[in-house]
Amino acid sequence: GAVVSQHPSWVICKSGTSVKIECRSLDFQATTMFWYRQFPKQSLMLMATSNEGSKATYEQGVEKDKFLINHASLTLSTLTVTSAHPEDSSFYICSASKNRVLGGYTFGSGTRLTVV
Amino acid sequence: GESVGLHLPTLSVQEGDNSIINCAYSNSASDYFIWYKQESGKGPQFIIDIRSNMDKRQGQRVTVLLNKTVKHLSLQIAATQPGDSAVYFCAENPTSGTYKYIFGTGTRLKVLA
């Protein structure tokens, strides 16, 4: 159990367009999901905490109007990169936890975004 | 485009040897730590965890050691195999109960045949 699915696995978009990335917990309910960003050869940087039924909590320096997060159900969170620019090109990863007591989040497989 | 980031430190180990990957964490109040393995183009995968009230925990072929005095964490992999080649990250939970993790910089493990 504890499978997190992320879609798409890669996307190429034109500068100025918006891209939506989905994160689904397939076999459990997740009231909280997390979105990370990872540049090549770098660590994961937490962007925001996605809370089901309420507004996301963004980390310092992350533009909430640029990275829109919606957690409309207990199994789905979406990250929309609005008006994408080449500097938004990155690897975006979501995570969710089945058992919050034990911690240890399951990560999605990531989405490689390339803005041209 | 993509930014030019730091190069990950690399550990090269002969197949069959033991590997030791180190991590320095930042917050002395962190009470829970996890080691993750990330293969190229994939999300991180949970390996082993440890709470701050322990200094050692063993799993299958892996051992995590925690030294709170110097805020140091290590991951030992016994009999390293080619499939162990990946980037390894430690993650700390600096605020108990928030389930928010801070990831270390990562170490690339290369297993030499």
PDB file of C-alpha atoms in Angstrom:
ATOM      1  CA  GLY A   1       0.000   0.000   0.000  1.00  0.00           C
ATOM      2  CA  ALA A   2       0.803   3.708   0.122  1.00  0.00           C
ATOM      3  CA  VAL A   3       1.163   4.432  -3.562  1.00  0.00           C
ATOM      4  CA  VAL A   4       1.385   7.998  -4.845  1.00  0.00           C
ATOM      5  CA  SER A   5       0.840   8.628  -8.518  1.00  0.00           C
ATOM      6  CA  GLN A   6       1.996  11.768 -10.260  1.00  0.00           C
ATOM      7  CA  HIS A   7       0.983  12.871 -13.728  1.00  0.00           C
ATOM      8  CA  PRO A   8       2.333  13.756 -16.187  1.00  0.00           C
ATOM      9  CA  SER A   9       5.831  12.358 -15.807  1.00  0.00           C
ATOM     10  CA  TRP A  10       7.166  14.939 -18.197  1.00  0.00           C
ATOM     11  CA  VAL A  11       5.791  17.960 -20.005  1.00  0.00           C
ATOM     12  CA  ILE A  12       7.132  20.544 -22.401  1.00  0.00           C
ATOM     13  CA  CYS A  13       5.272  23.811 -22.663  1.00  0.00           C
ATOM     14  CA  LYS A  14       5.688  27.177 -24.281  1.00  0.00           C
ATOM     15  CA  SER A  15       6.697  30.186 -22.290  1.00  0.00           C
ATOM     16  CA  GLY A  16       3.653  32.049 -20.989  1.00  0.00           C
ATOM     17  CA  THR A  17       1.354  29.041 -20.807  1.00  0.00           C
ATOM     18  CA  SER A  18       0.163  27.235 -17.688  1.00  0.00           C
ATOM     19  CA  VAL A  19       0.789  23.627 -16.743  1.00  0.00           C
ATOM     20  CA  LYS A  20      -1.122  21.486 -14.263  1.00  0.00           C
ATOM     21  CA  ILE A  21       0.513  18.593 -12.415  1.00  0.00           C
ATOM     22  CA  GLU A  22      -1.583  16.037 -10.543  1.00  0.00           C
ATOM     23  CA  CYS A  23      -0.682  14.090  -7.438  1.00  0.00           C
ATOM     24  CA  ARG A  24      -2.930  11.237  -6.357  1.00  0.00           C
ATOM     25  CA  SER A  25      -2.810   8.903  -3.385  1.00  0.00           C
ATOM     26  CA  LEU A  26      -4.083   5.683  -4.926  1.00  0.00           C
ATOM     27  CA  ASP A  27      -4.813   3.442  -1.976  1.00  0.00           C
ATOM     28  CA  PHE A  28      -5.115   5.813   0.959  1.00  0.00           C
ATOM     29  CA  GLN A  29      -6.497   9.174   1.915  1.00  0.00           C
ATOM     30  CA  ALA A  30      -4.128  12.052   2.446  1.00  0.00           C
ATOM     31  CA  THR A  31      -5.266  15.210   4.177  1.00  0.00           C
ATOM     32  CA  THR A  32      -1.832  16.660   3.644  1.00  0.00           C
ATOM     33  CA  MET A  33       0.422  16.477   0.638  1.00  0.00           C
ATOM     34  CA  PHE A  34       3.664  18.259  -0.045  1.00  0.00           C
ATOM     35  CA  TRP A  35       5.110  19.735  -3.222  1.00  0.00           C
ATOM     36  CA  TYR A  36       8.839  19.858  -3.825  1.00  0.00           C
ATOM     37  CA  ARG A  37      11.024  21.259  -6.525  1.00  0.00           C
ATOM     38  CA  GLN A  38      14.363  19.810  -7.487  1.00  0.00           C
ATOM     39  CA  PHE A  39      16.969  21.322  -9.777  1.00  0.00           C
ATOM     40  CA  PRO A  40      19.580  19.059 -11.397  1.00  0.00           C
ATOM     41  CA  LYS A  41      22.129  17.713  -8.948  1.00  0.00           C
ATOM     42  CA  GLN A  42      20.437  19.470  -6.089  1.00  0.00           C
ATOM     43  CA  SER A  43      18.317  18.472  -3.172  1.00  0.00           C
ATOM     44  CA  LEU A  44      14.566  18.676  -2.836  1.00  0.00           C
ATOM     45  CA  MET A  45      13.246  22.055  -1.810  1.00  0.00           C
ATOM     46  CA  LEU A  46       9.849  22.159  -0.169  1.00  0.00           C
ATOM     47  CA  MET A  47       7.576  24.552  -1.996  1.00  0.00           C
ATOM     48  CA  ALA A  48       4.295  24.208  -0.180  1.00  0.00           C
ATOM     49  CA  THR A  49       2.068  22.104   2.020  1.00  0.00           C
ATOM     50  CA  SER A  50      -1.215  21.208   0.399  1.00  0.00           C
ATOM     51  CA  ASN A  51      -4.125  20.891   2.827  1.00  0.00           C
ATOM     52  CA  GLU A  52      -7.364  19.217   1.857  1.00  0.00           C
ATOM     53  CA  GLY A  53     -10.241  21.655   1.959  1.00  0.00           C
ATOM     54  CA  SER A  54      -8.165  24.698   2.823  1.00  0.00           C
ATOM     55  CA  LYS A  55      -5.482  26.960   1.420  1.00  0.00           C
ATOM     56  CA  ALA A  56      -2.006  25.694   0.842  1.00  0.00           C
ATOM     57  CA  THR A  57       0.837  26.877   3.027  1.00  0.00           C
ATOM     58  CA  TYR A  58       3.749  28.179   0.997  1.00  0.00           C
ATOM     59  CA  GLU A  59       7.393  28.263   1.971  1.00  0.00           C
ATOM     60  CA  GLN A  60       9.216  31.532   2.085  1.00  0.00           C
ATOM     61  CA  GLY A  61      10.184  32.756  -1.343  1.00  0.00           C
ATOM     62  CA  VAL A  62       7.618  30.674  -3.225  1.00  0.00           C
ATOM     63  CA  GLU A  63       5.130  32.750  -5.182  1.00  0.00           C
ATOM     64  CA  LYS A  64       1.657  31.488  -4.421  1.00  0.00           C
ATOM     65  CA  ASP A  65       0.159  33.255  -7.424  1.00  0.00           C
ATOM     66  CA  LYS A  66       2.646  31.518  -9.670  1.00  0.00           C
ATOM     67  CA  PHE A  67       2.340  28.060  -8.183  1.00  0.00           C
ATOM     68  CA  LEU A  68      -1.342  27.444  -7.578  1.00  0.00           C
ATOM     69  CA  ILE A  69      -2.167  24.478  -5.378  1.00  0.00           C
ATOM     70  CA  ASN A  70      -5.572  22.900  -5.057  1.00  0.00           C
ATOM     71  CA  HIS A  71      -6.348  19.977  -2.749  1.00  0.00           C
ATOM     72  CA  ALA A  72      -9.999  19.397  -3.529  1.00  0.00           C
ATOM     73  CA  SER A  73     -10.266  15.832  -2.310  1.00  0.00           C
ATOM     74  CA  LEU A  74      -8.528  13.462   0.078  1.00  0.00           C
ATOM     75  CA  THR A  75      -6.770  11.739  -2.783  1.00  0.00           C
ATOM     76  CA  LEU A  76      -5.875  14.532  -5.174  1.00  0.00           C
ATOM     77  CA  SER A  77      -3.702  17.629  -5.061  1.00  0.00           C
ATOM     78  CA  THR A  78      -2.800  19.673  -8.114  1.00  0.00           C
ATOM     79  CA  LEU A  79       0.008  22.119  -8.737  1.00  0.00           C
ATOM     80  CA  THR A  80      -0.481  24.613 -11.555  1.00  0.00           C
ATOM     81  CA  VAL A  81       2.513  26.538 -12.788  1.00  0.00           C
ATOM     82  CA  THR A  82       1.007  29.695 -14.226  1.00  0.00           C
ATOM     83  CA  SER A  83       2.568  31.784 -16.965  1.00  0.00           C
ATOM     84  CA  ALA A  84       5.534  29.460 -17.061  1.00  0.00           C
ATOM     85  CA  HIS A  85       8.975  30.757 -17.933  1.00  0.00           C
ATOM     86  CA  PRO A  86      12.184  28.878 -18.736  1.00  0.00           C
ATOM     87  CA  GLU A  87      13.444  29.393 -15.186  1.00  0.00           C
ATOM     88  CA  ASP A  88      10.466  27.348 -13.973  1.00  0.00           C
ATOM     89  CA  SER A  89      11.910  24.330 -15.733  1.00  0.00           C
ATOM     90  CA  SER A  90      12.585  21.801 -13.022  1.00  0.00           C
ATOM     91  CA  PHE A  91      11.640  18.435 -11.543  1.00  0.00           C
ATOM     92  CA  TYR A  92       8.492  18.732  -9.422  1.00  0.00           C
ATOM     93  CA  ILE A  93       7.714  16.016  -6.890  1.00  0.00           C
ATOM     94  CA  CYS A  94       4.777  15.506  -4.579  1.00  0.00           C
ATOM     95  CA  SER A  95       4.547  13.396  -1.454  1.00  0.00           C
ATOM     96  CA  ALA A  96       1.844  12.126   0.877  1.00  0.00           C
ATOM     97  CA  SER A  97       1.704  10.024   3.997  1.00  0.00           C
ATOM     98  CA  LYS A  98      -0.546   7.114   4.780  1.00  0.00           C
ATOM     99  CA  ASN A  99       0.467   6.977   8.410  1.00  0.00           C
ATOM    100  CA  ARG A 100       1.226  10.344   9.902  1.00  0.00           C
ATOM    101  CA  VAL A 101       2.245   8.857  13.204  1.00  0.00           C
ATOM    102  CA  LEU A 102       5.141   6.992  11.689  1.00  0.00           C
ATOM    103  CA  GLY A 103       6.043   9.763   9.293  1.00  0.00           C
ATOM    104  CA  GLY A 104       7.896   8.690   6.227  1.00  0.00           C
ATOM    105  CA  TYR A 105       6.196  10.048   3.203  1.00  0.00           C
ATOM    106  CA  THR A 106       5.671   8.282  -0.062  1.00  0.00           C
ATOM    107  CA  PHE A 107       6.805  10.265  -3.043  1.00  0.00           C
ATOM    108  CA  GLY A 108       5.363  10.437  -6.486  1.00  0.00           C
ATOM    109  CA  SER A 109       7.572   9.647  -9.446  1.00  0.00           C
ATOM    110  CA  GLY A 110       8.039  13.318 -10.262  1.00  0.00           C
ATOM    111  CA  THR A 111       7.243  15.549 -13.215  1.00  0.00           C
ATOM    112  CA  ARG A 112       9.953  16.941 -15.433  1.00  0.00           C
ATOM    113  CA  LEU A 113       8.796  20.363 -16.653  1.00  0.00           C
ATOM    114  CA  THR A 114      10.614  22.014 -19.517  1.00  0.00           C
ATOM    115  CA  VAL A 115       9.535  25.482 -20.566  1.00  0.00           C
ATOM    116  CA  VAL A 116      10.696  26.555 -24.006  1.00  0.00           C
TER     117      VAL A 116
ATOM    118  CA  GLY B   1      16.377  27.035 -18.334  1.00  0.00           C
ATOM    119  CA  GLU B   2      17.833  24.955 -15.614  1.00  0.00           C
ATOM    120  CA  SER B   3      20.102  26.577 -13.092  1.00  0.00           C
ATOM    121  CA  VAL B   4      23.632  25.441 -12.529  1.00  0.00           C
ATOM    122  CA  GLY B   5      23.661  23.945  -9.105  1.00  0.00           C
ATOM    123  CA  LEU B   6      26.138  22.416  -6.792  1.00  0.00           C
ATOM    124  CA  HIS B   7      27.648  19.131  -7.830  1.00  0.00           C
ATOM    125  CA  LEU B   8      26.599  16.353  -5.533  1.00  0.00           C
ATOM    126  CA  PRO B   9      29.400  14.702  -3.592  1.00  0.00           C
ATOM    127  CA  THR B  10      30.061  11.272  -4.999  1.00  0.00           C
ATOM    128  CA  LEU B  11      31.017   8.096  -3.227  1.00  0.00           C
ATOM    129  CA  SER B  12      32.458   5.330  -5.389  1.00  0.00           C
ATOM    130  CA  VAL B  13      32.425   1.868  -3.873  1.00  0.00           C
ATOM    131  CA  GLN B  14      33.475  -1.505  -5.181  1.00  0.00           C
ATOM    132  CA  GLU B  15      30.660  -4.009  -5.527  1.00  0.00           C
ATOM    133  CA  GLY B  16      30.486  -6.144  -2.428  1.00  0.00           C
ATOM    134  CA  ASP B  17      32.117  -3.577  -0.164  1.00  0.00           C
ATOM    135  CA  ASN B  18      30.294  -1.652   2.520  1.00  0.00           C
ATOM    136  CA  SER B  19      29.224   1.944   1.894  1.00  0.00           C
ATOM    137  CA  ILE B  20      28.955   4.722   4.430  1.00  0.00           C
ATOM    138  CA  ILE B  21      27.070   7.865   3.483  1.00  0.00           C
ATOM    139  CA  ASN B  22      27.159  10.807   5.839  1.00  0.00           C
ATOM    140  CA  CYS B  23      24.811  13.671   6.505  1.00  0.00           C
ATOM    141  CA  ALA B  24      25.021  16.690   8.771  1.00  0.00           C
ATOM    142  CA  TYR B  25      21.654  18.013   9.843  1.00  0.00           C
ATOM    143  CA  SER B  26      20.905  21.534  10.865  1.00  0.00           C
ATOM    144  CA  ASN B  27      18.404  21.640  13.694  1.00  0.00           C
ATOM    145  CA  SER B  28      19.236  20.268  17.124  1.00  0.00           C
ATOM    146  CA  ALA B  29      15.499  20.082  17.862  1.00  0.00           C
ATOM    147  CA  SER B  30      14.845  17.647  15.014  1.00  0.00           C
ATOM    148  CA  ASP B  31      13.413  14.462  16.428  1.00  0.00           C
ATOM    149  CA  TYR B  32      12.923  12.243  13.421  1.00  0.00           C
ATOM    150  CA  PHE B  33      15.145  11.415  10.478  1.00  0.00           C
ATOM    151  CA  ILE B  34      14.747   9.493   7.274  1.00  0.00           C
ATOM    152  CA  TRP B  35      17.101   8.268   4.591  1.00  0.00           C
ATOM    153  CA  TYR B  36      15.807   8.283   1.034  1.00  0.00           C
ATOM    154  CA  LYS B  37      17.177   6.787  -2.158  1.00  0.00           C
ATOM    155  CA  GLN B  38      16.525   8.549  -5.448  1.00  0.00           C
ATOM    156  CA  GLU B  39      17.215   6.957  -8.791  1.00  0.00           C
ATOM    157  CA  SER B  40      17.588   9.099 -11.864  1.00  0.00           C
ATOM    158  CA  GLY B  41      14.302  10.625 -13.022  1.00  0.00           C
ATOM    159  CA  LYS B  42      12.314   9.175 -10.139  1.00  0.00           C
ATOM    160  CA  GLY B  43      10.937  10.336  -6.839  1.00  0.00           C
ATOM    161  CA  PRO B  44      12.729   9.518  -3.564  1.00  0.00           C
ATOM    162  CA  GLN B  45      12.143   6.134  -2.027  1.00  0.00           C
ATOM    163  CA  PHE B  46      12.057   5.533   1.736  1.00  0.00           C
ATOM    164  CA  ILE B  47      14.930   3.407   3.031  1.00  0.00           C
ATOM    165  CA  ILE B  48      15.034   3.647   6.815  1.00  0.00           C
ATOM    166  CA  ASP B  49      14.120   6.021   9.600  1.00  0.00           C
ATOM    167  CA  ILE B  50      15.258   6.735  13.133  1.00  0.00           C
ATOM    168  CA  ARG B  51      13.908   8.711  16.043  1.00  0.00           C
ATOM    169  CA  SER B  52      16.059  10.997  18.141  1.00  0.00           C
ATOM    170  CA  ASN B  53      15.760   8.754  21.181  1.00  0.00           C
ATOM    171  CA  MET B  54      17.782   6.111  19.364  1.00  0.00           C
ATOM    172  CA  ASP B  55      21.354   6.129  18.134  1.00  0.00           C
ATOM    173  CA  LYS B  56      21.222   3.122  15.849  1.00  0.00           C
ATOM    174  CA  ARG B  57      18.656   1.285  13.800  1.00  0.00           C
ATOM    175  CA  GLN B  58      19.112  -1.635  11.462  1.00  0.00           C
ATOM    176  CA  GLY B  59      17.195  -2.750   8.438  1.00  0.00           C
ATOM    177  CA  GLN B  60      17.874  -5.201   5.700  1.00  0.00           C
ATOM    178  CA  ARG B  61      21.476  -4.524   4.625  1.00  0.00           C
ATOM    179  CA  VAL B  62      21.204  -0.960   5.925  1.00  0.00           C
ATOM    180  CA  THR B  63      22.021   0.647   9.257  1.00  0.00           C
ATOM    181  CA  VAL B  64      21.425   4.226  10.284  1.00  0.00           C
ATOM    182  CA  LEU B  65      23.516   5.830  13.008  1.00  0.00           C
ATOM    183  CA  LEU B  66      22.557   9.043  14.750  1.00  0.00           C
ATOM    184  CA  ASN B  67      24.953  11.238  16.710  1.00  0.00           C
ATOM    185  CA  LYS B  68      22.954  14.043  18.228  1.00  0.00           C
ATOM    186  CA  THR B  69      25.965  15.618  19.873  1.00  0.00           C
ATOM    187  CA  VAL B  70      27.465  16.608  16.555  1.00  0.00           C
ATOM    188  CA  LYS B  71      24.193  16.538  14.567  1.00  0.00           C
ATOM    189  CA  HIS B  72      25.394  13.796  12.303  1.00  0.00           C
ATOM    190  CA  LEU B  73      23.587  10.981  10.598  1.00  0.00           C
ATOM    191  CA  SER B  74      25.079   8.146   8.593  1.00  0.00           C
ATOM    192  CA  LEU B  75      23.737   5.393   6.397  1.00  0.00           C
ATOM    193  CA  GLN B  76      25.673   2.171   6.123  1.00  0.00           C
ATOM    194  CA  ILE B  77      24.943  -0.209   3.276  1.00  0.00           C
ATOM    195  CA  ALA B  78      26.374  -3.684   3.610  1.00  0.00           C
ATOM    196  CA  ALA B  79      27.618  -5.635   0.606  1.00  0.00           C
ATOM    197  CA  THR B  80      26.855  -2.851  -1.835  1.00  0.00           C
ATOM    198  CA  GLN B  81      25.231  -3.962  -5.067  1.00  0.00           C
ATOM    199  CA  PRO B  82      24.921  -2.291  -8.494  1.00  0.00           C
ATOM    200  CA  GLY B  83      21.257  -1.650  -7.781  1.00  0.00           C
ATOM    201  CA  ASP B  84      22.297   0.553  -4.873  1.00  0.00           C
ATOM    202  CA  SER B  85      23.680   3.143  -7.288  1.00  0.00           C
ATOM    203  CA  ALA B  86      21.572   6.259  -6.736  1.00  0.00           C
ATOM    204  CA  VAL B  87      21.507   9.562  -4.895  1.00  0.00           C
ATOM    205  CA  TYR B  88      20.902   9.291  -1.181  1.00  0.00           C
ATOM    206  CA  PHE B  89      19.293  12.042   0.869  1.00  0.00           C
ATOM    207  CA  CYS B  90      18.825  12.392   4.571  1.00  0.00           C
ATOM    208  CA  ALA B  91      15.768  14.287   5.737  1.00  0.00           C
ATOM    209  CA  GLU B  92      15.059  15.766   9.153  1.00  0.00           C
ATOM    210  CA  ASN B  93      11.799  16.738  10.766  1.00  0.00           C
ATOM    211  CA  PRO B  94      12.699  19.938  12.589  1.00  0.00           C
ATOM    212  CA  THR B  95       9.293  20.607  14.081  1.00  0.00           C
ATOM    213  CA  SER B  96       7.630  17.685  15.740  1.00  0.00           C
ATOM    214  CA  GLY B  97       4.106  17.096  14.555  1.00  0.00           C
ATOM    215  CA  THR B  98       4.234  19.217  11.416  1.00  0.00           C
ATOM    216  CA  TYR B  99       5.464  16.400   9.176  1.00  0.00           C
ATOM    217  CA  LYS B 100       7.523  18.890   7.254  1.00  0.00           C
ATOM    218  CA  TYR B 101      10.899  17.601   6.225  1.00  0.00           C
ATOM    219  CA  ILE B 102      14.118  19.336   5.295  1.00  0.00           C
ATOM    220  CA  PHE B 103      16.324  17.443   2.900  1.00  0.00           C
ATOM    221  CA  GLY B 104      20.099  17.349   2.975  1.00  0.00           C
ATOM    222  CA  THR B 105      22.200  18.029  -0.085  1.00  0.00           C
ATOM    223  CA  GLY B 106      22.478  14.402  -1.128  1.00  0.00           C
ATOM    224  CA  THR B 107      25.303  12.014  -1.995  1.00  0.00           C
ATOM    225  CA  ARG B 108      25.643  10.110  -5.230  1.00  0.00           C
ATOM    226  CA  LEU B 109      26.659   6.500  -4.701  1.00  0.00           C
ATOM    227  CA  LYS B 110      28.418   4.797  -7.615  1.00  0.00           C
ATOM    228  CA  VAL B 111      28.943   1.078  -7.392  1.00  0.00           C
ATOM    229  CA  LEU B 112      31.891  -0.149  -9.378  1.00  0.00           C
ATOM    230  CA  ALA B 113      31.775  -3.632 -10.854  1.00  0.00           C
TER     231      ALA B 113
END
